[in-house]
Structures are given as C-alpha cells and as structure tokens.
PDB file of C-alpha atoms and ligand atoms in Angstrom:
ATOM      1  CA  UNK A   1     -61.456 306.031-104.675  1.00 98.00           C
ATOM      2  CA  UNK A   2     -65.090 307.102-104.666  1.00 98.00           C
ATOM      3  CA  UNK A   3     -65.542 310.701-105.860  1.00 98.00           C
ATOM      4  CA  UNK A   4     -67.355 312.664-103.186  1.00 98.00           C
ATOM      5  CA  UNK A   5     -69.746 315.563-103.034  1.00 97.00           C
ATOM      6  CA  UNK A   6     -70.561 316.321 -99.423  1.00 97.00           C
ATOM      7  CA  UNK A   7     -72.541 319.420-100.335  1.00 97.00           C
ATOM      8  CA  UNK A   8     -72.361 322.910 -98.973  1.00 97.00           C
ATOM      9  CA  UNK A   9     -71.998 323.724 -95.307  1.00 97.00           C
ATOM     10  CA  UNK A  10     -75.002 322.524 -93.281  1.00 97.00           C
ATOM     11  CA  UNK A  11     -77.282 325.300 -92.078  1.00 96.00           C
ATOM     12  CA  UNK A  12     -79.122 325.943 -88.849  1.00 94.00           C
ATOM     13  CA  UNK A  13     -82.890 326.420 -88.506  1.00 96.00           C
ATOM     14  CA  UNK A  14     -82.604 330.022 -89.693  1.00 96.00           C
ATOM     15  CA  UNK A  15     -80.740 328.994 -92.826  1.00 96.00           C
ATOM     16  CA  UNK A  16     -77.351 330.313 -91.746  1.00 97.00           C
ATOM     17  CA  UNK A  17     -74.244 328.154 -92.236  1.00 96.00           C
ATOM     18  CA  UNK A  18     -73.363 326.354 -89.031  1.00 96.00           C
ATOM     19  CA  UNK A  19     -70.033 327.115 -87.381  1.00 96.00           C
ATOM     20  CA  UNK A  20     -68.414 324.909 -84.766  1.00 97.00           C
ATOM     21  CA  UNK A  21     -65.818 325.486 -82.066  1.00 97.00           C
ATOM     22  CA  UNK A  22     -64.662 321.842 -82.189  1.00 97.00           C
ATOM     23  CA  UNK A  23     -64.197 320.129 -85.528  1.00 96.00           C
ATOM     24  CA  UNK A  24     -65.290 316.723 -84.198  1.00 95.00           C
ATOM     25  CA  UNK A  25     -68.804 318.199 -84.020  1.00 96.00           C
ATOM     26  CA  UNK A  26     -68.983 317.712 -87.786  1.00 97.00           C
ATOM     27  CA  UNK A  27     -68.914 313.913 -87.463  1.00 96.00           C
ATOM     28  CA  UNK A  28     -72.644 313.281 -87.421  1.00 96.00           C
ATOM     29  CA  UNK A  29     -73.270 315.614 -90.349  1.00 97.00           C
ATOM     30  CA  UNK A  30     -70.441 314.043 -92.340  1.00 97.00           C
ATOM     31  CA  UNK A  31     -71.969 310.610 -91.770  1.00 97.00           C
ATOM     32  CA  UNK A  32     -75.279 311.929 -93.070  1.00 97.00           C
ATOM     33  CA  UNK A  33     -73.647 313.399 -96.171  1.00 98.00           C
ATOM     34  CA  UNK A  34     -70.982 310.827 -97.145  1.00 98.00           C
ATOM     35  CA  UNK A  35     -71.341 307.771 -94.915  1.00 97.00           C
ATOM     36  CA  UNK A  36     -68.740 306.264 -92.593  1.00 96.00           C
ATOM     37  CA  UNK A  37     -65.866 305.395 -94.911  1.00 98.00           C
ATOM     38  CA  UNK A  38     -62.307 306.533 -95.266  1.00 98.00           C
ATOM     39  CA  UNK A  39     -62.505 309.154 -98.000  1.00 98.00           C
ATOM     40  CA  UNK A  40     -59.262 307.875 -99.545  1.00 98.00           C
ATOM     41  CA  UNK A  41     -59.013 304.080 -99.358  1.00 98.00           C
ATOM     42  CA  UNK A  42     -62.798 303.692 -98.882  1.00 98.00           C
ATOM     43  CA  UNK A  43     -62.396 301.197 -96.058  1.00 97.00           C
ATOM     44  CA  UNK A  44     -65.496 301.158 -93.848  1.00 96.00           C
ATOM     45  CA  UNK A  45     -64.705 302.840 -90.535  1.00 95.00           C
ATOM     46  CA  UNK A  46     -65.693 301.047 -87.394  1.00 82.00           C
ATOM     47  CA  UNK A  47     -65.482 302.215 -83.833  1.00 76.00           C
ATOM     48  CA  UNK A  48     -62.974 304.981 -84.434  1.00 77.00           C
ATOM     49  CA  UNK A  49     -63.998 307.868 -86.686  1.00 86.00           C
ATOM     50  CA  UNK A  50     -60.949 309.988 -87.428  1.00 91.00           C
ATOM     51  CA  UNK A  51     -61.580 313.408 -88.860  1.00 93.00           C
ATOM     52  CA  UNK A  52     -59.338 314.423 -91.702  1.00 95.00           C
ATOM     53  CA  UNK A  53     -58.349 317.981 -92.552  1.00 97.00           C
ATOM     54  CA  UNK A  54     -57.950 317.893 -96.324  1.00 97.00           C
ATOM     55  CA  UNK A  55     -55.548 320.840 -96.214  1.00 96.00           C
ATOM     56  CA  UNK A  56     -53.550 320.208 -93.027  1.00 97.00           C
ATOM     57  CA  UNK A  57     -54.172 322.516 -90.111  1.00 95.00           C
ATOM     58  CA  UNK A  58     -50.504 322.348 -89.074  1.00 95.00           C
ATOM     59  CA  UNK A  59     -48.455 322.318 -92.286  1.00 96.00           C
ATOM     60  CA  UNK A  60     -44.699 322.927 -92.303  1.00 96.00           C
ATOM     61  CA  UNK A  61     -43.545 326.511 -91.995  1.00 96.00           C
ATOM     62  CA  UNK A  62     -44.122 328.505 -95.146  1.00 96.00           C
ATOM     63  CA  UNK A  63     -47.287 326.709 -96.253  1.00 95.00           C
ATOM     64  CA  UNK A  64     -50.819 327.972 -95.865  1.00 94.00           C
ATOM     65  CA  UNK A  65     -52.744 326.066 -93.229  1.00 95.00           C
ATOM     66  CA  UNK A  66     -56.207 324.706 -93.886  1.00 96.00           C
ATOM     67  CA  UNK A  67     -59.241 325.878 -91.958  1.00 96.00           C
ATOM     68  CA  UNK A  68     -59.131 323.864 -88.713  1.00 97.00           C
ATOM     69  CA  UNK A  69     -62.899 324.147 -88.166  1.00 97.00           C
ATOM     70  CA  UNK A  70     -64.395 324.652 -91.613  1.00 97.00           C
ATOM     71  CA  UNK A  71     -66.867 322.210 -93.116  1.00 98.00           C
ATOM     72  CA  UNK A  72     -65.175 322.538 -96.507  1.00 97.00           C
ATOM     73  CA  UNK A  73     -61.920 321.146 -95.077  1.00 97.00           C
ATOM     74  CA  UNK A  74     -63.408 318.051 -93.383  1.00 98.00           C
ATOM     75  CA  UNK A  75     -63.546 314.421 -94.396  1.00 98.00           C
ATOM     76  CA  UNK A  76     -63.155 311.056 -92.679  1.00 98.00           C
ATOM     77  CA  UNK A  77     -59.932 309.082 -93.003  1.00 97.00           C
ATOM     78  CA  UNK A  78     -58.785 305.782 -91.577  1.00 96.00           C
ATOM     79  CA  UNK A  79     -55.688 305.754 -89.367  1.00 95.00           C
ATOM     80  CA  UNK A  80     -53.243 304.529 -92.018  1.00 96.00           C
ATOM     81  CA  UNK A  81     -54.409 307.048 -94.649  1.00 97.00           C
ATOM     82  CA  UNK A  82     -54.440 309.840 -92.078  1.00 96.00           C
ATOM     83  CA  UNK A  83     -50.988 308.926 -90.767  1.00 96.00           C
ATOM     84  CA  UNK A  84     -49.492 308.588 -94.234  1.00 98.00           C
ATOM     85  CA  UNK A  85     -50.825 311.975 -95.296  1.00 98.00           C
ATOM     86  CA  UNK A  86     -49.919 313.625 -92.015  1.00 97.00           C
ATOM     87  CA  UNK A  87     -49.152 317.316 -92.380  1.00 97.00           C
ATOM     88  CA  UNK A  88     -47.912 317.063 -95.952  1.00 97.00           C
ATOM     89  CA  UNK A  89     -48.757 320.314 -97.749  1.00 96.00           C
ATOM     90  CA  UNK A  90     -51.517 319.775-100.295  1.00 93.00           C
ATOM     91  CA  UNK A  91     -51.429 321.420-103.700  1.00 92.00           C
ATOM     92  CA  UNK A  92     -54.502 320.235-105.563  1.00 91.00           C
ATOM     93  CA  UNK A  93     -52.606 320.532-108.853  1.00 91.00           C
ATOM     94  CA  UNK A  94     -50.254 317.739-107.761  1.00 94.00           C
ATOM     95  CA  UNK A  95     -52.792 315.166-106.554  1.00 95.00           C
ATOM     96  CA  UNK A  96     -56.209 313.707-107.200  1.00 96.00           C
ATOM     97  CA  UNK A  97     -58.654 314.306-104.382  1.00 96.00           C
ATOM     98  CA  UNK A  98     -62.132 312.806-103.977  1.00 97.00           C
ATOM     99  CA  UNK A  99     -63.920 316.143-103.795  1.00 96.00           C
ATOM    100  CA  UNK A 100     -62.076 317.669-106.744  1.00 94.00           C
ATOM    101  CA  UNK A 101     -61.721 314.936-109.316  1.00 95.00           C
ATOM    102  CA  UNK A 102     -63.422 311.840-110.626  1.00 96.00           C
ATOM    103  CA  UNK A 103     -61.133 309.680-108.540  1.00 97.00           C
ATOM    104  CA  UNK A 104     -62.471 306.477-110.070  1.00 98.00           C
ATOM    105  CA  UNK A 105     -60.602 307.269-113.295  1.00 97.00           C
ATOM    106  CA  UNK A 106     -56.909 307.463-112.307  1.00 97.00           C
ATOM    107  CA  UNK A 107     -56.739 304.436-109.977  1.00 98.00           C
ATOM    108  CA  UNK A 108     -57.343 300.710-110.018  1.00 98.00           C
ATOM    109  CA  UNK A 109     -57.198 298.077-107.301  1.00 98.00           C
ATOM    110  CA  UNK A 110     -55.195 294.991-108.198  1.00 98.00           C
ATOM    111  CA  UNK A 111     -53.461 292.039-106.583  1.00 98.00           C
ATOM    112  CA  UNK A 112     -49.820 293.015-106.050  1.00 97.00           C
ATOM    113  CA  UNK A 113     -47.699 291.490-108.849  1.00 96.00           C
ATOM    114  CA  UNK A 114     -45.279 289.910-106.355  1.00 96.00           C
ATOM    115  CA  UNK A 115     -47.527 289.397-103.341  1.00 97.00           C
ATOM    116  CA  UNK A 116     -50.653 287.471-104.148  1.00 96.00           C
ATOM    117  CA  UNK A 117     -52.037 287.900-100.647  1.00 97.00           C
ATOM    118  CA  UNK A 118     -52.101 291.681-101.027  1.00 98.00           C
ATOM    119  CA  UNK A 119     -54.275 294.030-103.057  1.00 98.00           C
ATOM    120  CA  UNK A 120     -52.963 297.538-103.657  1.00 98.00           C
ATOM    121  CA  UNK A 121     -53.996 300.700-105.439  1.00 98.00           C
ATOM    122  CA  UNK A 122     -52.205 301.311-108.727  1.00 98.00           C
ATOM    123  CA  UNK A 123     -52.448 304.043-111.311  1.00 98.00           C
ATOM    124  CA  UNK A 124     -54.962 303.177-114.013  1.00 98.00           C
ATOM    125  CA  UNK A 125     -53.846 302.161-117.470  1.00 96.00           C
ATOM    126  CA  UNK A 126     -53.963 304.568-120.409  1.00 92.00           C
ATOM    127  CA  UNK A 127     -53.302 307.735-118.421  1.00 94.00           C
ATOM    128  CA  UNK A 128     -51.471 310.704-119.882  1.00 93.00           C
ATOM    129  CA  UNK A 129     -48.023 311.376-118.418  1.00 94.00           C
ATOM    130  CA  UNK A 130     -49.205 314.224-116.190  1.00 93.00           C
ATOM    131  CA  UNK A 131     -52.115 312.077-115.025  1.00 94.00           C
ATOM    132  CA  UNK A 132     -49.760 309.205-114.229  1.00 96.00           C
ATOM    133  CA  UNK A 133     -47.616 311.492-112.162  1.00 96.00           C
ATOM    134  CA  UNK A 134     -50.585 312.872-110.201  1.00 96.00           C
ATOM    135  CA  UNK A 135     -51.959 309.372-109.622  1.00 97.00           C
ATOM    136  CA  UNK A 136     -48.566 308.193-108.360  1.00 98.00           C
ATOM    137  CA  UNK A 137     -48.238 311.248-106.114  1.00 98.00           C
ATOM    138  CA  UNK A 138     -51.630 310.500-104.594  1.00 98.00           C
ATOM    139  CA  UNK A 139     -50.877 306.819-104.022  1.00 98.00           C
ATOM    140  CA  UNK A 140     -47.607 307.786-102.326  1.00 98.00           C
ATOM    141  CA  UNK A 141     -49.227 310.572-100.273  1.00 98.00           C
ATOM    142  CA  UNK A 142     -51.743 308.160 -98.793  1.00 98.00           C
ATOM    143  CA  UNK A 143     -49.618 304.997 -98.777  1.00 98.00           C
ATOM    144  CA  UNK A 144     -52.241 303.215-100.880  1.00 98.00           C
ATOM    145  CA  UNK A 145     -49.736 300.626-102.130  1.00 98.00           C
ATOM    146  CA  UNK A 146     -48.310 299.865 -98.682  1.00 98.00           C
ATOM    147  CA  UNK A 147     -47.979 296.328 -97.381  1.00 98.00           C
ATOM    148  CA  UNK A 148     -47.415 296.142 -93.630  1.00 96.00           C
ATOM    149  CA  UNK A 149     -45.943 292.784 -92.572  1.00 97.00           C
ATOM    150  CA  UNK A 150     -44.624 293.818 -89.183  1.00 97.00           C
ATOM    151  CA  UNK A 151     -45.549 291.826 -86.118  1.00 97.00           C
ATOM    152  CA  UNK A 152     -47.106 294.967 -84.708  1.00 97.00           C
ATOM    153  CA  UNK A 153     -49.045 295.540 -87.919  1.00 96.00           C
ATOM    154  CA  UNK A 154     -51.179 298.681 -87.989  1.00 94.00           C
ATOM    155  CA  UNK A 155     -52.043 299.068 -91.652  1.00 97.00           C
ATOM    156  CA  UNK A 156     -54.509 296.353 -92.736  1.00 96.00           C
ATOM    157  CA  UNK A 157     -55.756 298.133 -95.852  1.00 98.00           C
ATOM    158  CA  UNK A 158     -53.944 295.689 -98.163  1.00 98.00           C
ATOM    159  CA  UNK A 159     -55.609 292.718 -96.447  1.00 98.00           C
ATOM    160  CA  UNK A 160     -59.090 294.236 -96.347  1.00 98.00           C
ATOM    161  CA  UNK A 161     -58.706 295.364 -99.949  1.00 98.00           C
ATOM    162  CA  UNK A 162     -57.843 291.810-100.971  1.00 98.00           C
ATOM    163  CA  UNK A 163     -60.910 290.459 -99.163  1.00 98.00           C
ATOM    164  CA  UNK A 164     -63.020 293.081-100.903  1.00 98.00           C
ATOM    165  CA  UNK A 165     -61.602 292.178-104.308  1.00 98.00           C
ATOM    166  CA  UNK A 166     -62.516 288.528-103.838  1.00 98.00           C
ATOM    167  CA  UNK A 167     -65.969 289.456-102.532  1.00 98.00           C
ATOM    168  CA  UNK A 168     -66.722 291.713-105.501  1.00 98.00           C
ATOM    169  CA  UNK A 169     -65.733 288.972-107.943  1.00 98.00           C
ATOM    170  CA  UNK A 170     -68.097 286.614-106.178  1.00 98.00           C
ATOM    171  CA  UNK A 171     -70.886 289.201-106.040  1.00 98.00           C
ATOM    172  CA  UNK A 172     -70.520 289.825-109.762  1.00 98.00           C
ATOM    173  CA  UNK A 173     -70.904 286.119-110.542  1.00 98.00           C
ATOM    174  CA  UNK A 174     -74.022 285.917-108.402  1.00 98.00           C
ATOM    175  CA  UNK A 175     -75.410 289.043-110.046  1.00 98.00           C
ATOM    176  CA  UNK A 176     -75.029 287.498-113.500  1.00 98.00           C
ATOM    177  CA  UNK A 177     -76.888 284.390-112.373  1.00 98.00           C
ATOM    178  CA  UNK A 178     -79.690 286.463-110.849  1.00 98.00           C
ATOM    179  CA  UNK A 179     -79.902 288.684-113.901  1.00 98.00           C
ATOM    180  CA  UNK A 180     -80.165 285.690-116.240  1.00 98.00           C
ATOM    181  CA  UNK A 181     -83.015 284.433-114.089  1.00 98.00           C
ATOM    182  CA  UNK A 182     -84.848 287.757-114.435  1.00 98.00           C
ATOM    183  CA  UNK A 183     -83.998 289.172-111.029  1.00 98.00           C
ATOM    184  CA  UNK A 184     -81.641 291.978-112.022  1.00 97.00           C
ATOM    185  CA  UNK A 185     -83.453 294.652-110.031  1.00 96.00           C
ATOM    186  CA  UNK A 186     -83.593 292.725-106.791  1.00 97.00           C
ATOM    187  CA  UNK A 187     -79.979 291.618-107.236  1.00 98.00           C
ATOM    188  CA  UNK A 188     -78.821 295.170-107.927  1.00 98.00           C
ATOM    189  CA  UNK A 189     -80.243 296.272-104.585  1.00 97.00           C
ATOM    190  CA  UNK A 190     -78.415 293.413-102.871  1.00 97.00           C
ATOM    191  CA  UNK A 191     -75.183 294.422-104.577  1.00 98.00           C
ATOM    192  CA  UNK A 192     -75.384 297.904-103.097  1.00 98.00           C
ATOM    193  CA  UNK A 193     -76.045 296.620 -99.616  1.00 98.00           C
ATOM    194  CA  UNK A 194     -72.992 294.380 -99.930  1.00 98.00           C
ATOM    195  CA  UNK A 195     -70.966 297.273-101.289  1.00 98.00           C
ATOM    196  CA  UNK A 196     -71.984 299.368 -98.279  1.00 97.00           C
ATOM    197  CA  UNK A 197     -70.743 296.700 -95.924  1.00 97.00           C
ATOM    198  CA  UNK A 198     -67.513 295.957 -97.766  1.00 98.00           C
ATOM    199  CA  UNK A 199     -66.521 299.412 -99.023  1.00 98.00           C
ATOM    200  CA  UNK A 200     -63.541 299.853-101.389  1.00 98.00           C
ATOM    201  CA  UNK A 201     -65.993 301.309-103.872  1.00 98.00           C
ATOM    202  CA  UNK A 202     -63.554 301.548-106.762  1.00 98.00           C
ATOM    203  CA  UNK A 203     -63.823 297.781-107.081  1.00 98.00           C
ATOM    204  CA  UNK A 204     -67.627 297.907-107.326  1.00 98.00           C
ATOM    205  CA  UNK A 205     -67.765 300.769-109.794  1.00 98.00           C
ATOM    206  CA  UNK A 206     -65.176 299.069-112.001  1.00 98.00           C
ATOM    207  CA  UNK A 207     -66.648 295.575-111.925  1.00 98.00           C
ATOM    208  CA  UNK A 208     -70.236 296.700-112.517  1.00 98.00           C
ATOM    209  CA  UNK A 209     -69.441 299.519-114.946  1.00 97.00           C
ATOM    210  CA  UNK A 210     -71.419 297.826-117.736  1.00 97.00           C
ATOM    211  CA  UNK A 211     -74.411 297.050-115.497  1.00 98.00           C
ATOM    212  CA  UNK A 212     -76.421 300.288-115.467  1.00 96.00           C
ATOM    213  CA  UNK A 213     -78.971 298.960-112.999  1.00 97.00           C
ATOM    214  CA  UNK A 214     -76.260 298.320-110.412  1.00 98.00           C
ATOM    215  CA  UNK A 215     -74.540 301.616-111.215  1.00 98.00           C
ATOM    216  CA  UNK A 216     -77.812 303.458-110.687  1.00 97.00           C
ATOM    217  CA  UNK A 217     -78.331 301.713-107.366  1.00 97.00           C
ATOM    218  CA  UNK A 218     -74.753 302.459-106.264  1.00 98.00           C
ATOM    219  CA  UNK A 219     -75.364 306.122-107.036  1.00 98.00           C
ATOM    220  CA  UNK A 220     -78.652 306.325-105.125  1.00 97.00           C
ATOM    221  CA  UNK A 221     -77.940 308.822-102.326  1.00 97.00           C
ATOM    222  CA  UNK A 222     -80.717 307.331-100.202  1.00 96.00           C
ATOM    223  CA  UNK A 223     -78.725 304.096-100.062  1.00 96.00           C
ATOM    224  CA  UNK A 224     -75.136 305.346-100.244  1.00 97.00           C
ATOM    225  CA  UNK A 225     -74.860 309.099 -99.680  1.00 98.00           C
ATOM    226  CA  UNK A 226     -72.202 311.386-101.033  1.00 98.00           C
ATOM    227  CA  UNK A 227     -71.072 309.941-104.356  1.00 98.00           C
ATOM    228  CA  UNK A 228     -70.442 312.811-106.770  1.00 97.00           C
ATOM    229  CA  UNK A 229     -73.152 312.398-109.395  1.00 96.00           C
ATOM    230  CA  UNK A 230     -71.379 314.605-111.933  1.00 94.00           C
ATOM    231  CA  UNK A 231     -68.715 311.926-112.388  1.00 96.00           C
ATOM    232  CA  UNK A 232     -71.208 309.677-114.200  1.00 96.00           C
ATOM    233  CA  UNK A 233     -73.084 310.141-117.460  1.00 95.00           C
ATOM    234  CA  UNK A 234     -76.654 309.170-116.620  1.00 94.00           C
ATOM    235  CA  UNK A 235     -77.605 309.457-120.298  1.00 95.00           C
ATOM    236  CA  UNK A 236     -75.011 306.837-121.247  1.00 95.00           C
ATOM    237  CA  UNK A 237     -75.401 303.996-118.760  1.00 94.00           C
ATOM    238  CA  UNK A 238     -73.611 305.878-115.956  1.00 97.00           C
ATOM    239  CA  UNK A 239     -70.275 305.706-117.736  1.00 96.00           C
ATOM    240  CA  UNK A 240     -67.463 307.510-115.940  1.00 96.00           C
ATOM    241  CA  UNK A 241     -66.792 311.027-117.128  1.00 93.00           C
ATOM    242  CA  UNK A 242     -64.287 313.735-116.329  1.00 92.00           C
ATOM    243  CA  UNK A 243     -65.494 315.824-113.451  1.00 91.00           C
ATOM    244  CA  UNK A 244     -63.809 319.050-114.424  1.00 75.00           C
ATOM    245  CA  UNK A 245     -64.691 319.027-118.091  1.00 66.00           C
ATOM    246  CA  UNK A 246     -66.545 322.292-117.817  1.00 60.00           C
ATOM    247  CA  UNK A 247     -64.334 323.919-115.233  1.00 58.00           C
ATOM    248  CA  UNK A 248     -61.527 324.519-117.695  1.00 54.00           C
ATOM    249  CA  UNK A 249     -58.634 323.180-115.672  1.00 58.00           C
ATOM    250  CA  UNK A 250     -57.306 319.984-114.237  1.00 60.00           C
ATOM    251  CA  UNK A 251     -59.252 317.349-116.173  1.00 72.00           C
ATOM    252  CA  UNK A 252     -60.254 314.137-114.394  1.00 86.00           C
TER     253      UNK A 252
HETATM  254 ZN1   ZN B   1     -58.025 304.951 -95.610  1.00 62.94          ZN
END
C-alpha cells in the first residue's frame, strides 16, 4: 500500500482553502495530487472513480462521523475496497492508513499459499505483535486477502494483483539486463511508466528497494504524484523508514 501525502487543502486564487458543496468536486484535484489509484489496494482506477471518505460519513450510531465534504477526509477507492470498508468506524490506532503510516512496511503481496492463481496482501514478516494485529485488522477491513470465485464475480483485485506480481518480476529481470548494459537511467524511467500503468505499488517498492535509481524515479512527484516522501530515507538509498518516528506515537 503506497503511503500517501495529498497535501493541504487546495486554495483558490486568493489563497483561501477551497470548500465544496459536493464532495465529488474534489476528484480532479485528487487526481492532480495522488493520481487515479485506489488508495488501499493501489489498483489503477478506470472509468469509475469512487470517492472514499476515510472516516465514514454515516458510521453506526454512537461513532463520530467524518467530514462529508472536507478535503482531509477524501481519497479514491476501488469498489471492492470501498464496499469492504463500508461504514466501519475507523480508529486510526487500530489500523494502518496510507496517509498516517508508512504503509509499505506492514504489508506484502504474495501468491496465496493454497491458490496459486491468486495474489493477496499479507502482513509483513518480522512485525511486532501489536503491528501484526494492526496489519491484520487493516487487511480484514479492506478485504485485501479476498478471493472472489463466484460466477457473478465483482472483486478482481486478487487476479489483477497476480498479473501485477508477474509483471514486476519480469520488469525487474529486464531492468537488470539494461543496467548491466549501462542503461540504468533510461530503464529506471521505463520502470516507473510501467508501474504507473500496472499499479499495486507495494510490489514495485519491494522489488526495487535496492535499486536507488528506480526508487528515486518512483518517488518523483512529476511522474507519480502523492507518494509520501517522508517514508523514505533519501540519504540512504531511499530505504523505507518509519513515518511517525518524530511524532511520538504509533510507529510505522
Ligand atoms: Zn482497492
């Protein structure tokens, strides 16, 4: 799950924060800031851009509702992620969210151990117990390990994720060949264009984690906007780092 920083509320020509009367009016500005991907599974979104209220606007009775119109509460989500999350109350202490945490750290995408045609999101290895529990909560909240084999299948994330996994493996092999031939820079730019088309960015950031030139290109906001830069240590080859290290609470 790509960590996101969509920036502060866009402003009008006088510098005042924009307010809207219809939350779908944020779509264009969200595309400009974070691209057209599901914020959770990172599947590229096609013809149907669903807005996602991070804190639900209609939670069950007794829970605080999120701002139905506020920029700070808006992301994109695909149908399956949006439907899985629904109106579940969100306590940020129980989950990992792409605007709060370095969401590349607690998750990994793998072929399902019993279903080799499916790739699912799992909790990463070597997590502390509390981190494991939050990673599992998040995977369950969003249905990121779901496999939908119904005839009227709706959720194709597991299929698209599998395609992406195979594509990233292939891209990595090609990158190594190009790099050995002295074309690392050109190849790194190609990698990012492929990543933009394929999405599922966790795969790219994991596979190319020891290739700083590709990492730098992946993080270039002019190519792929919205990746939270503070999740990477630019002084150490763009290695992943805790996002909340200096905020005192809720590491990762
Ligand atoms: Zn999704």
